[in-house]
PDB file of C-alpha atoms in Angstrom:
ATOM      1  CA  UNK A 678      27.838  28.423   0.157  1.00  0.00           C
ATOM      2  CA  UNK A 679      25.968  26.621  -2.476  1.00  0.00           C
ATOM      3  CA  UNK A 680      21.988  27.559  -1.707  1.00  0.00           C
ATOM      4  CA  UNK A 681      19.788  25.405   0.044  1.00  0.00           C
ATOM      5  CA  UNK A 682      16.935  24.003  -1.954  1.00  0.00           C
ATOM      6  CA  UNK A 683      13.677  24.049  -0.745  1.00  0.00           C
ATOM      7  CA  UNK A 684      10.755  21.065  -1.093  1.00  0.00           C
ATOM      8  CA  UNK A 685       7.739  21.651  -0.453  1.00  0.00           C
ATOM      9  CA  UNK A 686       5.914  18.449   0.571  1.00  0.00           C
ATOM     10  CA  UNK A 687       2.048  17.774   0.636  1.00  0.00           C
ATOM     11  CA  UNK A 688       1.272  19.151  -2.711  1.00  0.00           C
ATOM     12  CA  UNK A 689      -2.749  18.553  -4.090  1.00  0.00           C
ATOM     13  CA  UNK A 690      -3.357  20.534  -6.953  1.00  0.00           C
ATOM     14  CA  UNK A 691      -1.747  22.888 -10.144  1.00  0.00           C
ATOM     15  CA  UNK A 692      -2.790  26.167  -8.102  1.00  0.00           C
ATOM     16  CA  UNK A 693      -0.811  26.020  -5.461  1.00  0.00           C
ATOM     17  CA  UNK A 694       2.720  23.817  -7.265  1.00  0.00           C
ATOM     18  CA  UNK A 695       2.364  27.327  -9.634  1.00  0.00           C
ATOM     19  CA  UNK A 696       2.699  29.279  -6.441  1.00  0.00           C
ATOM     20  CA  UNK A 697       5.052  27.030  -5.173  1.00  0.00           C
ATOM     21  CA  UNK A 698       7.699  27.378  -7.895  1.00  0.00           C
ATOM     22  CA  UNK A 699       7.037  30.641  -8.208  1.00  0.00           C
ATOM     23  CA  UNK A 700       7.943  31.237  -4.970  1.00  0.00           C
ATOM     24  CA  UNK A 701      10.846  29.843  -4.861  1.00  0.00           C
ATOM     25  CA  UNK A 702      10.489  25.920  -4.561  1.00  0.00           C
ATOM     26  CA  UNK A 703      13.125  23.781  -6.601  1.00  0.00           C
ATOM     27  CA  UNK A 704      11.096  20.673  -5.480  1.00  0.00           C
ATOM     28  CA  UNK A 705       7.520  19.101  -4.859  1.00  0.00           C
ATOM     29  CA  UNK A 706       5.871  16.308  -3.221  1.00  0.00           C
ATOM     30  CA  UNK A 707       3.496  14.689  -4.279  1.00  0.00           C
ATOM     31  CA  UNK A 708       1.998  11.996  -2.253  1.00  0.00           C
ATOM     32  CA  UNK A 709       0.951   8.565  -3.010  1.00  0.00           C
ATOM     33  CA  UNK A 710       0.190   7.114  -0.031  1.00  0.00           C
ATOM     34  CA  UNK A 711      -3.587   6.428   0.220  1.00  0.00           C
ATOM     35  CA  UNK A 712      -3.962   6.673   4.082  1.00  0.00           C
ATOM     36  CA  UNK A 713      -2.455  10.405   4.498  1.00  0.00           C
ATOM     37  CA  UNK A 714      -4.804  13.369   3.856  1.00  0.00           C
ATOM     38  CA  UNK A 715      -2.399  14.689   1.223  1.00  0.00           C
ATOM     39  CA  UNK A 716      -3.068  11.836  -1.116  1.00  0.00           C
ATOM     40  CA  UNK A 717      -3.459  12.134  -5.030  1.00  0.00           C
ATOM     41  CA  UNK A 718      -4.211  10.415  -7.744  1.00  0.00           C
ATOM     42  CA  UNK A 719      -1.343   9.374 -10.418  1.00  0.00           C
ATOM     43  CA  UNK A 720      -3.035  11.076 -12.977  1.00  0.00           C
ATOM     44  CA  UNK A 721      -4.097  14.093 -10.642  1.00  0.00           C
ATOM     45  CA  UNK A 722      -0.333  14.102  -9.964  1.00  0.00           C
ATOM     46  CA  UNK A 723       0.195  13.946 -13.987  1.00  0.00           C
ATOM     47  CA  UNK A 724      -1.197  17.405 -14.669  1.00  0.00           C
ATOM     48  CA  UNK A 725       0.097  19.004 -11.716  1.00  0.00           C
ATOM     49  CA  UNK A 726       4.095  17.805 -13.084  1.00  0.00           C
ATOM     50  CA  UNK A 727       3.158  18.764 -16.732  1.00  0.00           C
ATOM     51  CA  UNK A 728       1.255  22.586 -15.278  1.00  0.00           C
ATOM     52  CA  UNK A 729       5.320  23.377 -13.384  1.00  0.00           C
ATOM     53  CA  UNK A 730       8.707  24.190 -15.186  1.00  0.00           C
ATOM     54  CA  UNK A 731      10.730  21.274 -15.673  1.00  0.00           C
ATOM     55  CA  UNK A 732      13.719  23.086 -13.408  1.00  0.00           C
ATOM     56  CA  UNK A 733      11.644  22.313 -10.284  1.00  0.00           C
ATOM     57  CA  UNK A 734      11.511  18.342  -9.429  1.00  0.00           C
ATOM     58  CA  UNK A 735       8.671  16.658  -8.625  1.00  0.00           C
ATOM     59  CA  UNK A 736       8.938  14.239  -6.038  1.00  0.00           C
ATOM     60  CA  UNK A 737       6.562  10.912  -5.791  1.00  0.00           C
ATOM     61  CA  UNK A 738       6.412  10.068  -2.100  1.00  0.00           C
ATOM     62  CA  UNK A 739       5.717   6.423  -1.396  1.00  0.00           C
ATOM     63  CA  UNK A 740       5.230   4.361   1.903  1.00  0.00           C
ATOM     64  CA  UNK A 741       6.025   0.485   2.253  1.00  0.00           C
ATOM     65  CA  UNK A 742       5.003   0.293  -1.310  1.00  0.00           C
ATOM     66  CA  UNK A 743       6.844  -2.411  -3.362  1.00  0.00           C
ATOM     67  CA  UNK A 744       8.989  -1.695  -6.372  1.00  0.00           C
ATOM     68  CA  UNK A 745       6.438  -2.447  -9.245  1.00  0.00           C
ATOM     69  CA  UNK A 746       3.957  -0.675  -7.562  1.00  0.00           C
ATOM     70  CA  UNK A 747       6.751   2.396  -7.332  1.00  0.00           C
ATOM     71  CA  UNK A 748       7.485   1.984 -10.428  1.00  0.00           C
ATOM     72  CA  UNK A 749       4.147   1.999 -12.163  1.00  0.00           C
ATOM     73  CA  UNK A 750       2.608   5.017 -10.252  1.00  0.00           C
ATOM     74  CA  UNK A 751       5.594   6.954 -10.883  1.00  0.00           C
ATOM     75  CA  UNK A 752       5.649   6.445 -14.895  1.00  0.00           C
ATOM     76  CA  UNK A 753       1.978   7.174 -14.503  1.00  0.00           C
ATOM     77  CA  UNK A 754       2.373   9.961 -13.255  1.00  0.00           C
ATOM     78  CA  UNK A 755       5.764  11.349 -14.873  1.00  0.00           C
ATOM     79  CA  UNK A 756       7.529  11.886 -11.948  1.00  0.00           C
ATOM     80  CA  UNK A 757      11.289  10.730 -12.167  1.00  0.00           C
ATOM     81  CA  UNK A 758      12.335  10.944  -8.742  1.00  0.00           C
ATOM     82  CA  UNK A 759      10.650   8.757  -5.552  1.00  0.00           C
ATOM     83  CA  UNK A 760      10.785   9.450  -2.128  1.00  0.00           C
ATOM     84  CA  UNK A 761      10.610   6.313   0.022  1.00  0.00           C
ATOM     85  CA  UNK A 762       9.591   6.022   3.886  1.00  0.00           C
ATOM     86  CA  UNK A 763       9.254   2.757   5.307  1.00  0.00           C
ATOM     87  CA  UNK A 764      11.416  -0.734   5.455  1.00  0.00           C
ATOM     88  CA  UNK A 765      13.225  -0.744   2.195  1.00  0.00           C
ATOM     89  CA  UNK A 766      16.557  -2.235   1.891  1.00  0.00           C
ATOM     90  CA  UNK A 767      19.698  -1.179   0.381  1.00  0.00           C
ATOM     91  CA  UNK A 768      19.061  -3.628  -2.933  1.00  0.00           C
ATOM     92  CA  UNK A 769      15.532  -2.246  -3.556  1.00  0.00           C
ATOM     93  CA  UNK A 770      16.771   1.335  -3.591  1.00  0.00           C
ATOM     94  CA  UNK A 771      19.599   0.716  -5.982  1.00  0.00           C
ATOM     95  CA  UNK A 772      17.229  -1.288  -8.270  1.00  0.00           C
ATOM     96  CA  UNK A 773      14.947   2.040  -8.099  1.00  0.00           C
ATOM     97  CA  UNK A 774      17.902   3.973  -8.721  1.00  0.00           C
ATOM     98  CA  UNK A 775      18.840   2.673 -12.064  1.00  0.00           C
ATOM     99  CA  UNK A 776      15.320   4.284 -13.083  1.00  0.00           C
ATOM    100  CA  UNK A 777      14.500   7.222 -10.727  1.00  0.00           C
ATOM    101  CA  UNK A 778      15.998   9.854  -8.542  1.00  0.00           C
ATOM    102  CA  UNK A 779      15.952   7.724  -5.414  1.00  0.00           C
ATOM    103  CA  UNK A 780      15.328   9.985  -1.991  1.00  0.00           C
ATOM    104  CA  UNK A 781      15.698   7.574   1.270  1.00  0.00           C
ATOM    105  CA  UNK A 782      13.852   8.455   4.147  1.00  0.00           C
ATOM    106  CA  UNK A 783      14.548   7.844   7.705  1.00  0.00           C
ATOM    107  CA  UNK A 784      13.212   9.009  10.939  1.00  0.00           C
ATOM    108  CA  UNK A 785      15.019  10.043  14.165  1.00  0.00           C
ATOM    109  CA  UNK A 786      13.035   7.126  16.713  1.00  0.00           C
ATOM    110  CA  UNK A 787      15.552   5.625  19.238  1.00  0.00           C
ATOM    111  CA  UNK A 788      16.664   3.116  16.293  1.00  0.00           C
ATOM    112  CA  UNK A 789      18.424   5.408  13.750  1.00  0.00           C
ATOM    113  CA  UNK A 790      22.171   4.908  13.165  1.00  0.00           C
ATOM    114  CA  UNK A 791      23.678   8.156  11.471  1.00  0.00           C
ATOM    115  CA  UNK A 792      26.800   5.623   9.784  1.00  0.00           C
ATOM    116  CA  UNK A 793      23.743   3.008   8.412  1.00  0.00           C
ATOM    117  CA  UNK A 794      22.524   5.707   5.979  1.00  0.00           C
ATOM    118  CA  UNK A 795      26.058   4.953   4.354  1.00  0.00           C
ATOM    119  CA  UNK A 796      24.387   1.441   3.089  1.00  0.00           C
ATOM    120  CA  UNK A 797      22.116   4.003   0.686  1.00  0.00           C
ATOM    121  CA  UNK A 798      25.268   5.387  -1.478  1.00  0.00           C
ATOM    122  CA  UNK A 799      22.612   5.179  -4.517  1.00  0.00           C
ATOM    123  CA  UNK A 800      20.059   7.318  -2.794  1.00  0.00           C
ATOM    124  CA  UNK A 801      19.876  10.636  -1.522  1.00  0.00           C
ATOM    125  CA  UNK A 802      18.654  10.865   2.075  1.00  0.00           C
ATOM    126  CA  UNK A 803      16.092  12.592   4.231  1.00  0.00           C
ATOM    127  CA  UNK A 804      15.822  12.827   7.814  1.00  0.00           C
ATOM    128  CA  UNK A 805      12.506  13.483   9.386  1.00  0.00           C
ATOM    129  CA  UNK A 806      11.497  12.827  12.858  1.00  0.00           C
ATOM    130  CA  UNK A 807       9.532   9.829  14.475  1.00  0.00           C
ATOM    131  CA  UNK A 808       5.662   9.955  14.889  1.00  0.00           C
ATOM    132  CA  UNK A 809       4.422   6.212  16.116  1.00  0.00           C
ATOM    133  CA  UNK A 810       1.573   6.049  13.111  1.00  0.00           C
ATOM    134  CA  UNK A 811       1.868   8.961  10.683  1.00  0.00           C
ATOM    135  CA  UNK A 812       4.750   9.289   8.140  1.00  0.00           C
ATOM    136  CA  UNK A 813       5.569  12.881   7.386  1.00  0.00           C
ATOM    137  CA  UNK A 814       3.633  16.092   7.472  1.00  0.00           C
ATOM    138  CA  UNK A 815       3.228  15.683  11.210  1.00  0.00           C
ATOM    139  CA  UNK A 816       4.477  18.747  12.224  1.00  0.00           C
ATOM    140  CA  UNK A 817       6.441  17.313  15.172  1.00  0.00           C
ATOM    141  CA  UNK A 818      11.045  18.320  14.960  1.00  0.00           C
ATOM    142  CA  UNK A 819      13.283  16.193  13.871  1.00  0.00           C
ATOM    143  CA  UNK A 820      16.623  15.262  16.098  1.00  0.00           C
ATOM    144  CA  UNK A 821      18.788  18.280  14.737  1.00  0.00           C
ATOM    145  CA  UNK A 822      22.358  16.424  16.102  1.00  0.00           C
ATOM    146  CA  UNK A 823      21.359  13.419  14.469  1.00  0.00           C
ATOM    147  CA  UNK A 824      20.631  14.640  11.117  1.00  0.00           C
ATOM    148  CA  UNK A 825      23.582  16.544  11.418  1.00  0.00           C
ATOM    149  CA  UNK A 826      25.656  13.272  12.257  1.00  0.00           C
ATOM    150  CA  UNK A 827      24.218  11.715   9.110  1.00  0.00           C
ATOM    151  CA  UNK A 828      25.662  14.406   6.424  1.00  0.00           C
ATOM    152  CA  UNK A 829      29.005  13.075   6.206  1.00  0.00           C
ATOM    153  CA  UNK A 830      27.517   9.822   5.218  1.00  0.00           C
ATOM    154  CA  UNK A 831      25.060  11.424   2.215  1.00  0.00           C
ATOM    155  CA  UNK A 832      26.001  12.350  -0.794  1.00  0.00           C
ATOM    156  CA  UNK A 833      22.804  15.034  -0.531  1.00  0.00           C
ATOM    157  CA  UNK A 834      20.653  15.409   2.730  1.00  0.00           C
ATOM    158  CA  UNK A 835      17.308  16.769   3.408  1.00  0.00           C
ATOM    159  CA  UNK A 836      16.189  18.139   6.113  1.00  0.00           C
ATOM    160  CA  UNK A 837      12.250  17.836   7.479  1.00  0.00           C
ATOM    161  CA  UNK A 838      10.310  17.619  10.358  1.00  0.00           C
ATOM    162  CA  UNK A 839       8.496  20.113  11.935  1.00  0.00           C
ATOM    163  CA  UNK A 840      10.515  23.211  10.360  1.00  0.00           C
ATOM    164  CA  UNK A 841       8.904  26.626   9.775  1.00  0.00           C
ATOM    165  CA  UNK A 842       9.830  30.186   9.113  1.00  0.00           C
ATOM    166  CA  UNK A 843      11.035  31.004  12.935  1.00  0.00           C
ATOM    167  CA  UNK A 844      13.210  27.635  12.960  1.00  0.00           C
ATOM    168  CA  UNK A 845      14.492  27.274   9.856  1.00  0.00           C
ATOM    169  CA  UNK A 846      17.303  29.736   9.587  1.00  0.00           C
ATOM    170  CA  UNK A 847      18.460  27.857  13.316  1.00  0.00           C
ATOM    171  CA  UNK A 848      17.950  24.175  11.515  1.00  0.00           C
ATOM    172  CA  UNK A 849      19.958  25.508   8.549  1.00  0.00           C
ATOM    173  CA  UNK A 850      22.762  26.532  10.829  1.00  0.00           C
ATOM    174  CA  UNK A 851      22.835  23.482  13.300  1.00  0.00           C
ATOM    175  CA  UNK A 852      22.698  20.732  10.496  1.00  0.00           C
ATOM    176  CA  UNK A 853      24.196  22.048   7.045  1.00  0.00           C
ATOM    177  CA  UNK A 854      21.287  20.878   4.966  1.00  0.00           C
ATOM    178  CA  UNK A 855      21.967  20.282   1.084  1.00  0.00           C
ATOM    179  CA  UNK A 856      17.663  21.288   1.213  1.00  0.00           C
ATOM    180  CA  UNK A 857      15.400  21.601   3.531  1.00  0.00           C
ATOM    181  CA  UNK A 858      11.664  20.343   3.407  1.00  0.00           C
ATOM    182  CA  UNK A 859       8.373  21.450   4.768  1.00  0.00           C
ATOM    183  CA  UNK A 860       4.660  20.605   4.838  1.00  0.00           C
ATOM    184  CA  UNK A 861       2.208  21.123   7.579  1.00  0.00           C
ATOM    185  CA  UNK A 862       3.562  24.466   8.554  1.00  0.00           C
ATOM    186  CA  UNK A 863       3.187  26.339   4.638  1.00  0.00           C
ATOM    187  CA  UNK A 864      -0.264  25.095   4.975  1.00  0.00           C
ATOM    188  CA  UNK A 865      -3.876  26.154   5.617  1.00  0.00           C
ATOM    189  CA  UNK A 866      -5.272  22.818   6.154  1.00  0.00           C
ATOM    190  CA  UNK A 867      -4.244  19.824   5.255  1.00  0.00           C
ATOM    191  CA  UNK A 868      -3.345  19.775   1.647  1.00  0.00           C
ATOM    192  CA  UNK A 869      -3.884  23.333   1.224  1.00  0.00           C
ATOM    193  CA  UNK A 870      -0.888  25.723   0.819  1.00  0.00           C
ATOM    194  CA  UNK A 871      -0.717  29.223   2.627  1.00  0.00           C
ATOM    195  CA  UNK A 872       1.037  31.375   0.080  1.00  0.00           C
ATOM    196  CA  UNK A 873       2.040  33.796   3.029  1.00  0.00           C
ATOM    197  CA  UNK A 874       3.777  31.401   4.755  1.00  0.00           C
ATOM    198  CA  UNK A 875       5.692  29.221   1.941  1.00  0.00           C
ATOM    199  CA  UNK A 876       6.760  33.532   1.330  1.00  0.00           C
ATOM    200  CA  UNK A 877       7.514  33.678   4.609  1.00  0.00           C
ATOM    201  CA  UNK A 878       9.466  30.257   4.718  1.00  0.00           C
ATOM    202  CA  UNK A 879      11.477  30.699   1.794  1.00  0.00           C
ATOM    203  CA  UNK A 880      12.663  33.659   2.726  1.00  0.00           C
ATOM    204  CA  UNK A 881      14.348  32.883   6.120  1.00  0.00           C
ATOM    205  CA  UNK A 882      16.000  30.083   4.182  1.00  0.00           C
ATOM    206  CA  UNK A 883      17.752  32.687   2.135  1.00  0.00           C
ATOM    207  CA  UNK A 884      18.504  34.884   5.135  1.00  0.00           C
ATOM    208  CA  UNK A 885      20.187  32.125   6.925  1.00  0.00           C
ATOM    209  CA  UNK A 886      21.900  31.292   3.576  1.00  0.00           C
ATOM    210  CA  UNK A 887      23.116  35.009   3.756  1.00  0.00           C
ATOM    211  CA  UNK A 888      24.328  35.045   7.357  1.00  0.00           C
ATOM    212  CA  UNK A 889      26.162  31.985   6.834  1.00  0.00           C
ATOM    213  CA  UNK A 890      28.381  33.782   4.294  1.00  0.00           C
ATOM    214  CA  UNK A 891      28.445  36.836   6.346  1.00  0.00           C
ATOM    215  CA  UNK A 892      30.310  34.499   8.971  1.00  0.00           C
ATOM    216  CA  UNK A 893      31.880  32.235   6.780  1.00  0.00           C
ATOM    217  CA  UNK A 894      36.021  33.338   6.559  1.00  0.00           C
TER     218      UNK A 894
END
C-alpha cells in the first residue's frame, strides 16, 4: 500500500508548519481567503514556505478567486500548488495547471456527481463536505460513499471534512484516500495547531495504513 499523505489545512505561522512537518505532514495549507479566520497574508505565507523543507508542499487555498488573482498571490507567496473551492470550470483549472499543482475541490451537497470530477483530468481532487456559508475547516463529515465513488475518476484524491484521530483510520478504510486532510480538529483555536493532536492524528493514519496490509492478501 503506498502511504497516505497527510495535509494539514489552516496553517498561520512558521511555529506550528515546523511542527507540522516534523510531525509527519507531507503538505500545508495555507489560506488566502480573506473572510475565514485562518487567513494570511502572501508574504506572511512567504516565510512560513521558505522556514519548511522543500519535501513537504505547501498548498495556497483560494475561494471564487479569479485566475490572475491566483496567480499573483501564489508567486507572491512561492507556493506552487493551489487549492481551489468554489465555481471554477474545467478550462480555468487546466490554464492553472500549466503553472501550478492544481488541487480541485468539491463538496458532498445534494449536487455532486462522483463521474463530473472526470472533467478535472488536469487537477487533483478533494472532497470535503457541504456547509451552506463556510468553505472548509468546518469540522462537519464528508459523504464517505461519495468520495469513495469519485476515486476511480481522480488521478489523486483527498480526503477532508470533519476527520480526526478516532475516524480517520475508519475514513481511510471506507474510501482509499491517496491523502487525507484535516483542520479544525489538530487545532486549539482557530488557526492555532494542537501539537498533541496533529501526534495523535498522524499516527492513526499510519495504523490504519498498517492494518490495511495486515489484511491485504
Amino acid at each position: 500500500m503506498t502511504p497516505v499523505q497527510i495535509k494539514i489545512c489552516g496553517v498561520t505561522n512558521i511555529r506550528d508548519a515546523r511542527a507540522c512537518t516534523e510531525l509527519g505532514a507531507s503538505m500545508i495549507g495555507l489560506n488566502f481567503y480573506t473572510q475565514g479566520p485562518r487567513y494570511i497574508e502572501p508574504q506572511a505565507a512567504r516565510r512560513i514556505v521558505e522556514a519548511i523543507p522543500h519535501s513537504v508542499q505547501a498548498v495556497g487555498v483560494f475561494v471564487d478567486a479569479i485566475a490572475d488573482e491566483i496567480r499573483s498571490i501564489a508567486n507572491a507567496a512561492g507556493i506552487r500548488c493551489v487549492q481551489l473551492h468554489g465555481d471554477f470550470s474545467p478550462e480555468t483549472c487546466r490554464e492553472l495547471a500549466r503553472e501550478f499543482r492544481v488541487i480541485r475541490a468539491f463538496c458532498t451537497d445534494a449536487r455532486f456527481q462522483p463521474k463530473e470530477t472526470a472533467l478535472f483530468s488536469e487537477c487533483d481532487i478533494l472532497v470535503d463536505a457541504h456547509h451552506p456559508d463556510l468553505r472548509g475547516g468546518t469540522g462537519l463529515t464528508c459523504d464517505w460513499p461519495a468520495a469513495r465513488a469519485t476515486r476511480p475518476f481522480a488521478r489523486f484524491l483527498i480526503l477532508s471534512g470533519g476527520l480526526n484521530a478516532q475516524n480517520v483510520g475508519h475514513a481511510i478504510a471506507t474510501v482509499a484516500p491517496h491523502a487525507v486532510d484535516v483542520c479544525s480538529s489538530v487545532e486549539s483555536a482557530p488557526g492555532a495547531k494542537d501539537y498533541l493532536a496533529i501526534k495523535n492524528f498522524v499516527a492513526a493514519v499510519r495504523m490504519a495504513e498498517r492494518s490495511a496490509i495486515a489484511s491485504s492478501p
